[in-house]
Amino acid sequence: MGRVQAAAPRGAGGCGPTTQDGGAVPDALPLVPAPLRARALGGPPFTVGPATQVLAGPSAQGVAALVATALGEAAGRDVGVREAPDDAAASREPEGGRALVVLAFDDDGLPAGEEAYRLTAGPDGVRLTARTVAGLHAATATLRQLLTTGGGTATVPAVEVADAPRYAWRGLSVDVARHFLPAAELRRVADLAAAYKLNVLHVHLTDDQGWRLALPSRPQLVERSSGGAVGGDPGGCYTAEDWAALVAYAGDRGLAVVPELDVPGHVNAALHALPELNASGAAVPECTGVEVGFSALRTSVPATGAFLAGVFADVAAMTPGRYVHIGGDEAHQLGEPEYTRLVGVAVDAVAATGRTVVGWQEIAAAPLPAGTVVQYWQERSDPGPVLAAARDGARVLMSPASRTYLDMQPVPGYPLGQHWAGYTELRDAYEWDPATLLAGLEPGAVIGVEAAVWTETLRTFDEVCGMLLPRLAAVAEVAWSADTDWDSFRGRIAPHAAAWDRLGLAWYASPQVAWVR
Ligand code: TNX
């Protein structure tokens, strides 16, 4: 790639985005993740005016509505959407003269890849083109970062961007089990993920401390095991309606939801709610602590098989998309044969729904169907089984804890978070390469990168957000951009602080960046 070049001199109007009060951003278009190619054209910008309309064909109406809302909010006026009679008609729309923002499916000038897009902007209009709706979502994220408000209107600088992601899976995993995050707040997390071109929202729905999704086959799970949280804090759960709305909201923003029901360990909430899952036949007490590895299912308990088949069938039926996550981590109570048997039952339960299994790295010890996604996280354990699983056809999702676990403290003494995997400053979250992280892994086996935020110490949306930002943007760039450069990144991320402030989002002012607010 290159760096993101600005053709116009620094400070010249129309070069880069300006902050809300009109201060120029130096050097480069502050796009994060860095696009494959971007060029500031140096001419006058596009200005959102009374005649501005978004034009898109039928397949792009959802994205068009989001674009119209973004333009309207930035300009403080209503922006309408006009529907072209068919998708091809939108791409034939001539450029210029009509104050149009056109969303079209058009291969012309696109880099390779399903999610590639092109964005061109100038005084006469803005054009977003892509091969797929996913590509248009990525283009929309870029447009939002280019939009600047000031002097009572909104502008988009004259630019040309041609872009495509490095990895197909760019995710964020959110633990809503240790502390519950209400649906409205999880939607804000989804917005943030989409803003940095992530395309997977992985929700860790169950753990020792709580079961957070109401499932039709076993309503007792949430009735008995969703009221609490770590430290005796209040819990909560998503109803089927909440979940459907959340999945739809995320989907509308280009995010696939991957639901995780964590088995065969991390199951105290299930053992509390369903006495029949215990060898004794009696329910175990609730758990509000943070120890891991003490709870487990057992194949010798007759109800176990039906439980696994039932809960995975439920969650698959409630969640469109290709993947279901079975957890599989830290089942320290189980010897390898029993662990392998239980993972096998869970894998079969998911396979029976037609979905592809995702699981934490430990599942690599079990026989897995080709195409299974193994999520690498524990850098201290032997990577041998992960490498072997990849040789047998598994894909590897990179979540090395020391880089991507955003509940790790950035510095010693930070008021929130943990440090069992070390301290993860912004630069640590940024400066690593998913393709070479695991020696001996064929780079083509890497499906992508996922950040994770675990909530043992995080009780509120603000606390979660304060751990995500700015490091989520760093991990997102590692996942998206083919070529990364710390000095470039630290310059481009600096003005994002002004947007986070405007949105009321908590963030950590890492001293590694000269923030522009
Ligand atoms: C490890 S990651 C865990 C989680 C904890 C997290 C805390 C993983 C698969 N297991 O259960 O919440 O560390 O950082």
Short mmCIF file of C-alpha atoms and ligand atoms in Angstrom, two decimals:
data_model
loop_
_atom_site.label_atom_id
_atom_site.label_comp_id
_atom_site.label_asym_id
_atom_site.label_seq_id
_atom_site.Cartn_x
_atom_site.Cartn_y
_atom_site.Cartn_z
CA MET A 1 0.00 0.00 0.00
CA GLY A 2 1.04 3.07 0.60
CA ARG A 3 0.64 5.46 3.22
CA VAL A 4 -2.48 7.48 2.91
CA GLN A 5 -1.27 10.40 0.85
CA ALA A 6 -2.68 13.87 0.86
CA ALA A 7 -1.95 15.77 -2.34
CA ALA A 8 -2.80 19.19 -1.02
CA PRO A 9 -0.47 21.03 1.35
CA ARG A 10 -1.15 20.74 5.03
CA GLY A 11 -3.74 23.08 6.36
CA ALA A 12 -5.14 23.89 2.92
CA GLY A 13 -8.89 23.76 2.93
CA GLY A 14 -10.20 20.56 1.46
CA CYS A 15 -7.05 18.60 2.12
CA GLY A 16 -8.00 16.52 5.05
CA PRO A 17 -10.94 16.42 7.29
CA THR A 18 -11.21 19.16 9.79
CA THR A 19 -12.14 18.91 13.38
CA GLN A 20 -15.53 20.19 14.44
CA ASP A 21 -14.20 23.68 15.03
CA GLY A 22 -12.49 23.80 11.67
CA GLY A 23 -8.89 23.06 12.66
CA ALA A 24 -7.08 21.29 9.84
CA VAL A 25 -5.76 17.80 10.37
CA PRO A 26 -2.20 17.62 9.12
CA ASP A 27 -0.48 15.27 6.72
CA ALA A 28 -2.92 12.57 5.83
CA LEU A 29 -6.53 11.58 5.56
CA PRO A 30 -7.11 10.19 9.02
CA LEU A 31 -8.66 6.96 7.80
CA VAL A 32 -8.50 3.97 10.15
CA PRO A 33 -8.04 1.23 9.08
CA ALA A 34 -5.59 2.46 6.45
CA PRO A 35 -6.99 1.88 2.98
CA LEU A 36 -5.09 0.13 0.22
CA ARG A 37 -4.97 3.33 -1.82
CA ALA A 38 -6.18 6.81 -1.00
CA ARG A 39 -5.49 10.11 -2.61
CA ALA A 40 -6.70 13.57 -1.68
CA LEU A 41 -7.45 15.31 -4.96
CA GLY A 42 -6.93 18.79 -3.61
CA GLY A 43 -9.97 20.44 -5.23
CA PRO A 44 -13.07 21.76 -3.52
CA PRO A 45 -14.99 19.31 -1.34
CA PHE A 46 -18.48 17.92 -1.71
CA THR A 47 -20.90 19.91 0.41
CA VAL A 48 -24.09 18.38 1.75
CA GLY A 49 -26.80 20.79 0.67
CA PRO A 50 -30.58 21.06 0.34
CA ALA A 51 -30.48 19.16 -2.97
CA THR A 52 -28.35 16.31 -1.65
CA GLN A 53 -29.91 12.91 -2.14
CA VAL A 54 -28.67 9.36 -1.83
CA LEU A 55 -29.37 7.27 -4.91
CA ALA A 56 -29.19 3.48 -4.74
CA GLY A 57 -30.75 0.43 -6.29
CA PRO A 58 -33.06 -1.97 -4.45
CA SER A 59 -30.28 -4.18 -3.03
CA ALA A 60 -28.49 -1.22 -1.49
CA GLN A 61 -31.45 0.46 0.19
CA GLY A 62 -30.38 -0.57 3.68
CA VAL A 63 -26.92 0.94 3.29
CA ALA A 64 -28.40 3.98 1.56
CA ALA A 65 -30.57 4.69 4.60
CA LEU A 66 -27.49 4.60 6.84
CA VAL A 67 -25.59 6.91 4.50
CA ALA A 68 -28.51 9.36 4.40
CA THR A 69 -28.70 9.36 8.19
CA ALA A 70 -24.96 9.96 8.52
CA LEU A 71 -25.02 12.83 6.01
CA GLY A 72 -28.13 14.29 7.60
CA GLU A 73 -26.72 14.17 11.12
CA ALA A 74 -23.44 15.74 10.02
CA ALA A 75 -25.16 18.53 8.08
CA GLY A 76 -28.05 19.11 10.47
CA ARG A 77 -30.63 18.65 7.72
CA ASP A 78 -32.75 15.84 6.33
CA VAL A 79 -31.18 13.90 3.47
CA GLY A 80 -33.48 11.70 1.42
CA VAL A 81 -32.96 8.43 -0.41
CA ARG A 82 -34.08 7.91 -4.00
CA GLU A 83 -34.48 4.31 -5.15
CA ALA A 84 -33.23 3.54 -8.64
CA PRO A 85 -35.52 1.13 -10.54
CA ASP A 86 -32.83 -1.56 -10.48
CA ASP A 87 -29.26 -2.01 -9.22
CA ALA A 88 -27.76 -1.46 -12.68
CA ALA A 89 -29.57 1.86 -13.11
CA ALA A 90 -27.77 3.25 -10.07
CA SER A 91 -24.40 2.37 -11.55
CA ARG A 92 -25.30 4.10 -14.85
CA GLU A 93 -26.04 7.36 -13.07
CA PRO A 94 -23.65 9.96 -14.49
CA GLU A 95 -21.30 11.64 -12.13
CA GLY A 96 -21.62 15.26 -11.32
CA GLY A 97 -23.99 18.14 -11.32
CA ARG A 98 -26.72 16.58 -9.22
CA ALA A 99 -25.40 16.75 -5.66
CA LEU A 100 -25.88 13.02 -5.56
CA VAL A 101 -24.34 10.41 -3.33
CA VAL A 102 -24.55 7.29 -5.49
CA LEU A 103 -24.25 3.75 -4.15
CA ALA A 104 -23.70 1.29 -6.96
CA PHE A 105 -22.51 -2.21 -7.77
CA ASP A 106 -19.73 -1.72 -10.28
CA ASP A 107 -16.47 -3.61 -10.82
CA ASP A 108 -14.69 -0.69 -12.40
CA GLY A 109 -11.42 0.20 -10.69
CA LEU A 110 -12.10 -2.09 -7.72
CA PRO A 111 -9.29 -3.99 -6.06
CA ALA A 112 -9.77 -7.76 -5.81
CA GLY A 113 -12.03 -9.21 -3.15
CA GLU A 114 -15.66 -9.53 -2.16
CA GLU A 115 -15.55 -6.59 0.21
CA ALA A 116 -13.56 -4.25 -2.06
CA TYR A 117 -14.94 -0.78 -2.61
CA ARG A 118 -14.16 2.50 -4.24
CA LEU A 119 -15.11 5.93 -3.01
CA THR A 120 -14.70 9.07 -5.07
CA ALA A 121 -15.76 12.51 -3.91
CA GLY A 122 -15.62 15.92 -5.47
CA PRO A 123 -17.69 19.10 -5.58
CA ASP A 124 -20.34 17.47 -7.78
CA GLY A 125 -20.99 14.31 -5.88
CA VAL A 126 -19.85 11.25 -4.04
CA ARG A 127 -19.79 7.77 -5.50
CA LEU A 128 -19.50 4.55 -3.52
CA THR A 129 -19.06 1.41 -5.58
CA ALA A 130 -18.55 -2.21 -4.59
CA ARG A 131 -19.31 -5.77 -5.67
CA THR A 132 -21.37 -6.59 -2.63
CA VAL A 133 -23.43 -4.98 0.10
CA ALA A 134 -20.52 -5.79 2.44
CA GLY A 135 -18.28 -3.64 0.23
CA LEU A 136 -20.78 -0.80 0.41
CA HIS A 137 -20.76 -1.07 4.21
CA ALA A 138 -16.99 -0.67 4.19
CA ALA A 139 -17.30 2.31 1.85
CA THR A 140 -19.86 3.83 4.20
CA ALA A 141 -17.48 3.53 7.15
CA THR A 142 -14.87 5.39 5.10
CA LEU A 143 -17.39 8.06 4.10
CA ARG A 144 -18.32 8.62 7.74
CA GLN A 145 -14.68 9.16 8.66
CA LEU A 146 -14.28 11.63 5.80
CA LEU A 147 -17.37 13.63 6.70
CA THR A 148 -16.61 16.80 8.57
CA THR A 149 -18.96 19.22 10.18
CA GLY A 150 -18.32 22.91 10.42
CA GLY A 151 -19.80 26.29 9.57
CA GLY A 152 -23.35 24.93 9.64
CA THR A 153 -22.84 22.24 7.05
CA ALA A 154 -20.97 19.05 6.29
CA THR A 155 -18.36 18.35 3.66
CA VAL A 156 -16.49 15.41 2.17
CA PRO A 157 -13.02 16.27 0.86
CA ALA A 158 -12.22 15.60 -2.79
CA VAL A 159 -10.69 12.14 -2.62
CA GLU A 160 -10.32 8.85 -4.35
CA VAL A 161 -10.12 5.71 -2.22
CA ALA A 162 -9.75 2.15 -3.53
CA ASP A 163 -9.73 -0.39 -0.78
CA ALA A 164 -10.17 -4.01 0.24
CA PRO A 165 -9.49 -5.96 3.45
CA ARG A 166 -6.60 -8.27 4.18
CA TYR A 167 -8.71 -10.72 6.20
CA ALA A 168 -12.27 -11.93 5.76
CA TRP A 169 -12.97 -12.25 9.52
CA ARG A 170 -12.55 -9.08 11.50
CA GLY A 171 -14.24 -9.48 14.83
CA LEU A 172 -14.88 -8.28 18.32
CA SER A 173 -15.90 -10.69 21.08
CA VAL A 174 -17.88 -9.24 23.96
CA ASP A 175 -18.35 -11.08 27.26
CA VAL A 176 -21.90 -10.30 28.41
CA ALA A 177 -21.84 -13.19 30.91
CA ARG A 178 -19.49 -11.91 33.65
CA HIS A 179 -21.31 -8.58 33.50
CA PHE A 180 -24.41 -8.10 31.40
CA LEU A 181 -24.57 -5.44 28.71
CA PRO A 182 -28.15 -4.45 27.86
CA ALA A 183 -29.13 -4.70 24.19
CA ALA A 184 -29.12 -0.93 23.63
CA GLU A 185 -25.51 -0.80 24.80
CA LEU A 186 -24.46 -3.81 22.79
CA ARG A 187 -25.85 -1.95 19.77
CA ARG A 188 -23.50 0.94 20.56
CA VAL A 189 -20.64 -1.55 20.65
CA ALA A 190 -21.80 -2.81 17.25
CA ASP A 191 -21.76 0.75 15.90
CA LEU A 192 -18.21 1.17 17.09
CA ALA A 193 -17.13 -2.13 15.55
CA ALA A 194 -18.73 -1.20 12.22
CA ALA A 195 -17.04 2.21 12.29
CA TYR A 196 -13.68 0.43 12.12
CA LYS A 197 -14.82 -2.02 9.41
CA LEU A 198 -15.17 -5.05 11.64
CA ASN A 199 -17.66 -7.56 10.28
CA VAL A 200 -18.18 -10.01 13.15
CA LEU A 201 -19.77 -9.37 16.53
CA HIS A 202 -19.07 -12.44 18.67
CA VAL A 203 -21.17 -12.53 21.82
CA HIS A 204 -19.96 -14.66 24.74
CA LEU A 205 -23.45 -15.40 26.04
CA THR A 206 -22.83 -17.91 28.81
CA ASP A 207 -20.29 -18.54 31.51
CA ASP A 208 -20.09 -19.61 35.14
CA GLN A 209 -21.67 -16.38 36.34
CA GLY A 210 -24.67 -16.12 34.03
CA TRP A 211 -26.70 -17.44 31.11
CA ARG A 212 -27.74 -14.39 29.06
CA LEU A 213 -29.92 -15.67 26.22
CA ALA A 214 -33.44 -17.01 26.66
CA LEU A 215 -33.70 -20.31 24.78
CA PRO A 216 -37.09 -21.83 24.00
CA SER A 217 -36.14 -25.42 24.85
CA ARG A 218 -34.81 -24.53 28.32
CA PRO A 219 -36.34 -21.32 29.69
CA GLN A 220 -35.01 -22.21 33.17
CA LEU A 221 -31.52 -21.23 32.06
CA VAL A 222 -32.32 -17.52 32.16
CA GLU A 223 -35.09 -17.83 34.75
CA ARG A 224 -32.64 -19.21 37.30
CA SER A 225 -29.23 -18.11 36.08
CA SER A 226 -29.34 -14.62 34.64
CA GLY A 227 -30.10 -12.52 37.72
CA GLY A 228 -26.55 -12.09 38.95
CA ALA A 229 -23.08 -11.21 37.80
CA VAL A 230 -19.51 -11.04 39.08
CA GLY A 231 -19.24 -9.47 42.51
CA GLY A 232 -22.98 -9.80 43.16
CA ASP A 233 -23.76 -7.10 40.60
CA PRO A 234 -27.14 -7.16 38.87
CA GLY A 235 -27.42 -9.40 35.80
CA GLY A 236 -29.84 -9.54 32.91
CA CYS A 237 -30.57 -11.45 29.75
CA TYR A 238 -31.74 -11.04 26.18
CA THR A 239 -35.20 -12.27 25.31
CA ALA A 240 -35.69 -13.93 21.94
CA GLU A 241 -37.08 -10.59 20.70
CA ASP A 242 -34.11 -8.61 22.03
CA TRP A 243 -31.77 -11.05 20.34
CA ALA A 244 -33.58 -10.97 17.00
CA ALA A 245 -33.52 -7.17 17.07
CA LEU A 246 -29.83 -7.12 17.95
CA VAL A 247 -28.92 -9.56 15.21
CA ALA A 248 -30.92 -7.50 12.71
CA TYR A 249 -29.33 -4.25 13.86
CA ALA A 250 -25.85 -5.70 13.52
CA GLY A 251 -26.67 -7.25 10.14
CA ASP A 252 -27.92 -3.90 8.87
CA ARG A 253 -24.47 -2.53 9.69
CA GLY A 254 -22.52 -5.30 8.00
CA LEU A 255 -21.82 -7.34 11.13
CA ALA A 256 -22.53 -11.05 11.39
CA VAL A 257 -23.36 -12.11 14.93
CA VAL A 258 -21.55 -15.22 16.17
CA PRO A 259 -23.25 -16.55 19.30
CA GLU A 260 -21.11 -18.42 21.83
CA LEU A 261 -22.49 -20.90 24.34
CA ASP A 262 -19.37 -21.87 26.25
CA VAL A 263 -19.08 -25.65 26.91
CA PRO A 264 -17.99 -28.09 28.30
CA GLY A 265 -16.31 -25.88 30.96
CA HIS A 266 -17.48 -22.44 32.12
CA VAL A 267 -20.93 -23.97 32.71
CA ASN A 268 -21.74 -23.18 36.34
CA ALA A 269 -24.77 -21.11 35.29
CA ALA A 270 -26.20 -24.12 33.43
CA LEU A 271 -25.40 -26.49 36.32
CA HIS A 272 -27.20 -24.05 38.65
CA ALA A 273 -30.28 -23.74 36.45
CA LEU A 274 -30.65 -27.38 35.44
CA PRO A 275 -30.18 -29.89 38.29
CA GLU A 276 -30.31 -32.77 35.82
CA LEU A 277 -26.92 -31.71 34.40
CA ASN A 278 -25.24 -32.61 37.70
CA ALA A 279 -24.11 -36.13 38.61
CA SER A 280 -25.69 -35.59 42.03
CA GLY A 281 -28.99 -34.54 40.50
CA ALA A 282 -28.87 -31.38 42.61
CA ALA A 283 -28.26 -27.86 41.37
CA VAL A 284 -24.95 -26.20 42.28
CA PRO A 285 -24.89 -22.75 43.91
CA GLU A 286 -24.66 -19.59 41.83
CA CYS A 287 -21.21 -18.23 41.13
CA THR A 288 -20.25 -14.57 41.47
CA GLY A 289 -16.49 -15.02 41.63
CA VAL A 290 -13.93 -14.88 38.86
CA GLU A 291 -12.09 -18.16 39.18
CA VAL A 292 -12.08 -20.28 36.00
CA GLY A 293 -11.93 -23.96 35.20
CA PHE A 294 -13.97 -25.41 38.08
CA SER A 295 -17.22 -26.34 36.31
CA ALA A 296 -17.80 -28.96 33.63
CA LEU A 297 -20.41 -31.08 31.90
CA ARG A 298 -20.04 -34.88 32.02
CA THR A 299 -20.85 -37.46 29.40
CA SER A 300 -21.84 -39.85 32.21
CA VAL A 301 -24.78 -37.59 33.12
CA PRO A 302 -27.69 -38.72 30.94
CA ALA A 303 -29.12 -35.21 30.34
CA THR A 304 -25.86 -33.85 28.89
CA GLY A 305 -26.31 -34.98 25.28
CA ALA A 306 -29.86 -33.65 24.96
CA PHE A 307 -28.80 -30.40 26.62
CA LEU A 308 -26.02 -29.82 24.09
CA ALA A 309 -28.20 -30.78 21.13
CA GLY A 310 -31.05 -28.60 22.41
CA VAL A 311 -29.19 -25.42 23.25
CA PHE A 312 -27.15 -25.40 20.04
CA ALA A 313 -30.24 -26.11 17.94
CA ASP A 314 -32.00 -23.21 19.69
CA VAL A 315 -29.21 -20.71 19.26
CA ALA A 316 -28.64 -21.68 15.62
CA ALA A 317 -32.35 -21.28 14.88
CA MET A 318 -32.33 -17.84 16.53
CA THR A 319 -29.19 -16.55 14.81
CA PRO A 320 -28.79 -16.36 11.05
CA GLY A 321 -25.27 -16.68 9.69
CA ARG A 322 -22.72 -19.32 9.12
CA TYR A 323 -21.00 -19.77 12.49
CA VAL A 324 -21.81 -20.96 16.01
CA HIS A 325 -19.17 -20.80 18.75
CA ILE A 326 -18.99 -23.68 21.24
CA GLY A 327 -16.40 -22.14 23.59
CA GLY A 328 -14.24 -25.06 24.67
CA ASP A 329 -11.74 -23.11 26.78
CA GLU A 330 -10.30 -23.89 30.18
CA ALA A 331 -12.17 -27.09 31.03
CA HIS A 332 -9.57 -27.86 33.67
CA GLN A 333 -11.73 -30.47 35.44
CA LEU A 334 -11.77 -32.76 32.43
CA GLY A 335 -9.13 -35.21 31.36
CA GLU A 336 -8.36 -35.21 27.66
CA PRO A 337 -10.56 -38.20 26.66
CA GLU A 338 -13.65 -36.78 28.40
CA TYR A 339 -12.95 -33.26 27.06
CA THR A 340 -12.60 -34.64 23.55
CA ARG A 341 -15.85 -36.60 23.85
CA LEU A 342 -17.77 -33.55 25.06
CA VAL A 343 -16.35 -31.30 22.36
CA GLY A 344 -17.36 -34.01 19.90
CA VAL A 345 -20.95 -33.91 21.15
CA ALA A 346 -21.02 -30.10 20.87
CA VAL A 347 -19.45 -30.19 17.40
CA ASP A 348 -22.06 -32.73 16.27
CA ALA A 349 -24.85 -30.60 17.75
CA VAL A 350 -23.71 -27.59 15.73
CA ALA A 351 -23.03 -29.65 12.61
CA ALA A 352 -26.59 -30.98 12.84
CA THR A 353 -27.82 -27.41 12.37
CA GLY A 354 -25.74 -26.99 9.23
CA ARG A 355 -23.51 -24.37 10.80
CA THR A 356 -19.75 -24.20 11.00
CA VAL A 357 -18.16 -24.63 14.43
CA VAL A 358 -15.95 -22.02 16.04
CA GLY A 359 -14.15 -22.77 19.29
CA TRP A 360 -11.31 -21.54 21.44
CA GLN A 361 -7.90 -23.01 20.74
CA GLU A 362 -8.29 -25.93 23.17
CA ILE A 363 -10.77 -27.63 20.79
CA ALA A 364 -7.84 -28.30 18.44
CA ALA A 365 -7.14 -31.34 20.65
CA ALA A 366 -10.40 -32.93 19.42
CA PRO A 367 -11.20 -34.28 15.93
CA LEU A 368 -12.81 -31.41 14.02
CA PRO A 369 -14.66 -31.16 10.72
CA ALA A 370 -12.69 -29.41 7.96
CA GLY A 371 -13.45 -25.71 7.95
CA THR A 372 -13.82 -25.47 11.74
CA VAL A 373 -12.54 -22.15 13.03
CA VAL A 374 -10.05 -22.47 15.87
CA GLN A 375 -9.60 -19.27 17.85
CA TYR A 376 -6.02 -18.90 19.03
CA TRP A 377 -5.67 -16.98 22.31
CA GLN A 378 -3.29 -18.60 24.80
CA GLU A 379 0.25 -17.78 23.70
CA ARG A 380 1.76 -19.73 26.60
CA SER A 381 0.41 -23.12 25.67
CA ASP A 382 1.81 -25.46 23.05
CA PRO A 383 0.61 -24.34 19.61
CA GLY A 384 1.19 -27.86 18.25
CA PRO A 385 -2.47 -28.93 18.26
CA VAL A 386 -3.51 -25.68 16.51
CA LEU A 387 -0.91 -26.26 13.80
CA ALA A 388 -2.05 -29.86 13.42
CA ALA A 389 -5.72 -28.86 13.21
CA ALA A 390 -4.83 -26.32 10.52
CA ARG A 391 -3.00 -29.03 8.56
CA ASP A 392 -6.20 -31.06 8.79
CA GLY A 393 -8.30 -28.23 7.34
CA ALA A 394 -9.18 -25.95 10.24
CA ARG A 395 -8.98 -22.18 9.84
CA VAL A 396 -7.28 -20.14 12.54
CA LEU A 397 -8.73 -16.96 14.01
CA MET A 398 -6.07 -14.84 15.70
CA SER A 399 -6.86 -13.47 19.17
CA PRO A 400 -3.49 -13.54 20.93
CA ALA A 401 -4.28 -12.39 24.46
CA SER A 402 -1.29 -10.08 24.82
CA ARG A 403 -2.37 -8.13 21.70
CA THR A 404 -6.11 -8.42 21.34
CA TYR A 405 -7.56 -9.02 24.82
CA LEU A 406 -8.73 -5.52 25.44
CA ASP A 407 -9.53 -6.22 29.08
CA MET A 408 -5.76 -6.28 29.62
CA GLN A 409 -4.59 -3.10 31.30
CA PRO A 410 -2.65 -0.74 29.04
CA VAL A 411 -0.27 0.19 31.87
CA PRO A 412 0.38 -0.93 35.45
CA GLY A 413 -2.01 0.66 37.92
CA TYR A 414 -4.77 1.24 35.37
CA PRO A 415 -8.02 1.30 37.37
CA LEU A 416 -9.79 -1.38 35.31
CA GLY A 417 -8.86 -4.65 33.69
CA GLN A 418 -6.43 -7.47 34.33
CA HIS A 419 -2.82 -8.15 33.36
CA TRP A 420 -2.42 -11.91 33.29
CA ALA A 421 -1.29 -11.68 29.65
CA GLY A 422 0.79 -8.55 30.30
CA TYR A 423 0.12 -4.88 29.75
CA THR A 424 -1.23 -4.02 26.32
CA GLU A 425 -0.57 -0.45 25.28
CA LEU A 426 -1.90 0.86 21.99
CA ARG A 427 1.33 0.07 20.18
CA ASP A 428 1.28 -3.53 21.46
CA ALA A 429 -2.26 -3.97 20.12
CA TYR A 430 -1.03 -2.61 16.78
CA GLU A 431 2.44 -3.94 16.10
CA TRP A 432 2.07 -7.63 15.32
CA ASP A 433 1.46 -9.72 12.25
CA PRO A 434 -1.28 -12.36 12.22
CA ALA A 435 0.44 -14.14 9.33
CA THR A 436 3.72 -14.80 11.18
CA LEU A 437 2.50 -14.98 14.78
CA LEU A 438 2.44 -18.77 14.81
CA ALA A 439 5.63 -20.22 13.37
CA GLY A 440 4.81 -23.15 11.14
CA LEU A 441 1.28 -22.03 10.34
CA GLU A 442 0.53 -21.69 6.66
CA PRO A 443 -0.45 -17.98 6.31
CA GLY A 444 -3.41 -18.99 4.16
CA ALA A 445 -4.90 -20.84 7.15
CA VAL A 446 -5.48 -17.55 8.97
CA ILE A 447 -9.11 -16.53 8.52
CA GLY A 448 -8.73 -13.29 10.39
CA VAL A 449 -8.34 -11.40 13.61
CA GLU A 450 -10.63 -10.88 16.57
CA ALA A 451 -10.36 -8.61 19.59
CA ALA A 452 -12.01 -9.69 22.84
CA VAL A 453 -13.22 -7.85 25.87
CA TRP A 454 -13.84 -9.92 29.01
CA THR A 455 -15.87 -8.28 31.70
CA GLU A 456 -14.77 -9.65 35.06
CA THR A 457 -13.71 -6.11 36.02
CA LEU A 458 -15.94 -4.12 33.66
CA ARG A 459 -19.43 -3.32 34.90
CA THR A 460 -20.80 -0.69 32.54
CA PHE A 461 -20.79 0.32 28.90
CA ASP A 462 -18.47 3.23 29.71
CA GLU A 463 -16.00 0.89 31.39
CA VAL A 464 -16.10 -1.47 28.41
CA CYS A 465 -15.74 1.37 25.94
CA GLY A 466 -12.83 2.85 27.89
CA MET A 467 -10.98 -0.44 27.38
CA LEU A 468 -11.97 -0.78 23.70
CA LEU A 469 -10.83 2.67 22.65
CA PRO A 470 -8.40 3.33 21.16
CA ARG A 471 -7.05 -0.24 20.99
CA LEU A 472 -9.99 -1.65 19.03
CA ALA A 473 -9.01 0.67 16.17
CA ALA A 474 -5.48 -0.73 16.27
CA VAL A 475 -6.65 -4.35 16.09
CA ALA A 476 -9.10 -3.40 13.35
CA GLU A 477 -6.26 -1.99 11.26
CA VAL A 478 -4.20 -5.16 11.80
CA ALA A 479 -7.21 -7.12 10.51
CA TRP A 480 -8.00 -4.88 7.54
CA SER A 481 -4.82 -3.31 6.24
CA ALA A 482 -2.28 -5.20 4.18
CA ASP A 483 0.52 -2.89 5.21
CA THR A 484 0.74 -1.40 8.67
CA ASP A 485 2.97 1.34 10.02
CA TRP A 486 2.91 2.54 13.61
CA ASP A 487 3.92 6.14 12.92
CA SER A 488 1.29 6.45 10.24
CA PHE A 489 -1.34 4.90 12.51
CA ARG A 490 -0.59 7.10 15.49
CA GLY A 491 -0.99 10.18 13.30
CA ARG A 492 -4.23 9.00 11.71
CA ILE A 493 -5.90 7.86 14.92
CA ALA A 494 -5.23 11.15 16.76
CA PRO A 495 -8.23 13.12 15.40
CA HIS A 496 -10.61 10.22 16.06
CA ALA A 497 -10.61 11.36 19.67
CA ALA A 498 -12.73 14.35 18.67
CA ALA A 499 -15.36 12.01 17.21
CA TRP A 500 -15.32 9.80 20.31
CA ASP A 501 -15.81 12.88 22.49
CA ARG A 502 -18.67 14.04 20.30
CA LEU A 503 -20.36 10.64 20.64
CA GLY A 504 -19.81 10.64 24.40
CA LEU A 505 -17.63 7.52 24.23
CA ALA A 506 -15.12 6.84 26.99
CA TRP A 507 -11.55 6.25 25.77
CA TYR A 508 -8.04 5.86 27.14
CA ALA A 509 -5.77 8.79 26.30
CA SER A 510 -2.68 6.72 25.58
CA PRO A 511 0.45 8.87 25.87
CA GLN A 512 1.70 7.19 22.69
CA VAL A 513 -0.49 9.51 20.58
CA ALA A 514 -0.73 13.32 20.33
CA TRP A 515 -4.52 13.34 20.52
CA VAL A 516 -6.45 16.00 18.62
CA ARG A 517 -9.65 16.94 20.44
C1 TNX B 1 -9.32 -16.15 29.51
S1 TNX B 1 -10.06 -16.44 26.67
C2 TNX B 1 -10.58 -16.68 29.29
C3 TNX B 1 -11.75 -15.98 29.83
C4 TNX B 1 -11.36 -14.86 30.74
C5 TNX B 1 -10.23 -14.07 30.15
C6 TNX B 1 -9.87 -12.87 30.96
C7 TNX B 1 -10.68 -17.58 27.12
C8 TNX B 1 -11.01 -18.42 26.04
N1 TNX B 1 -10.83 -17.73 28.44
O1 TNX B 1 -12.58 -16.90 30.48
O2 TNX B 1 -12.47 -14.05 30.93
O3 TNX B 1 -9.13 -14.90 30.00
O4 TNX B 1 -8.92 -12.06 30.34
#
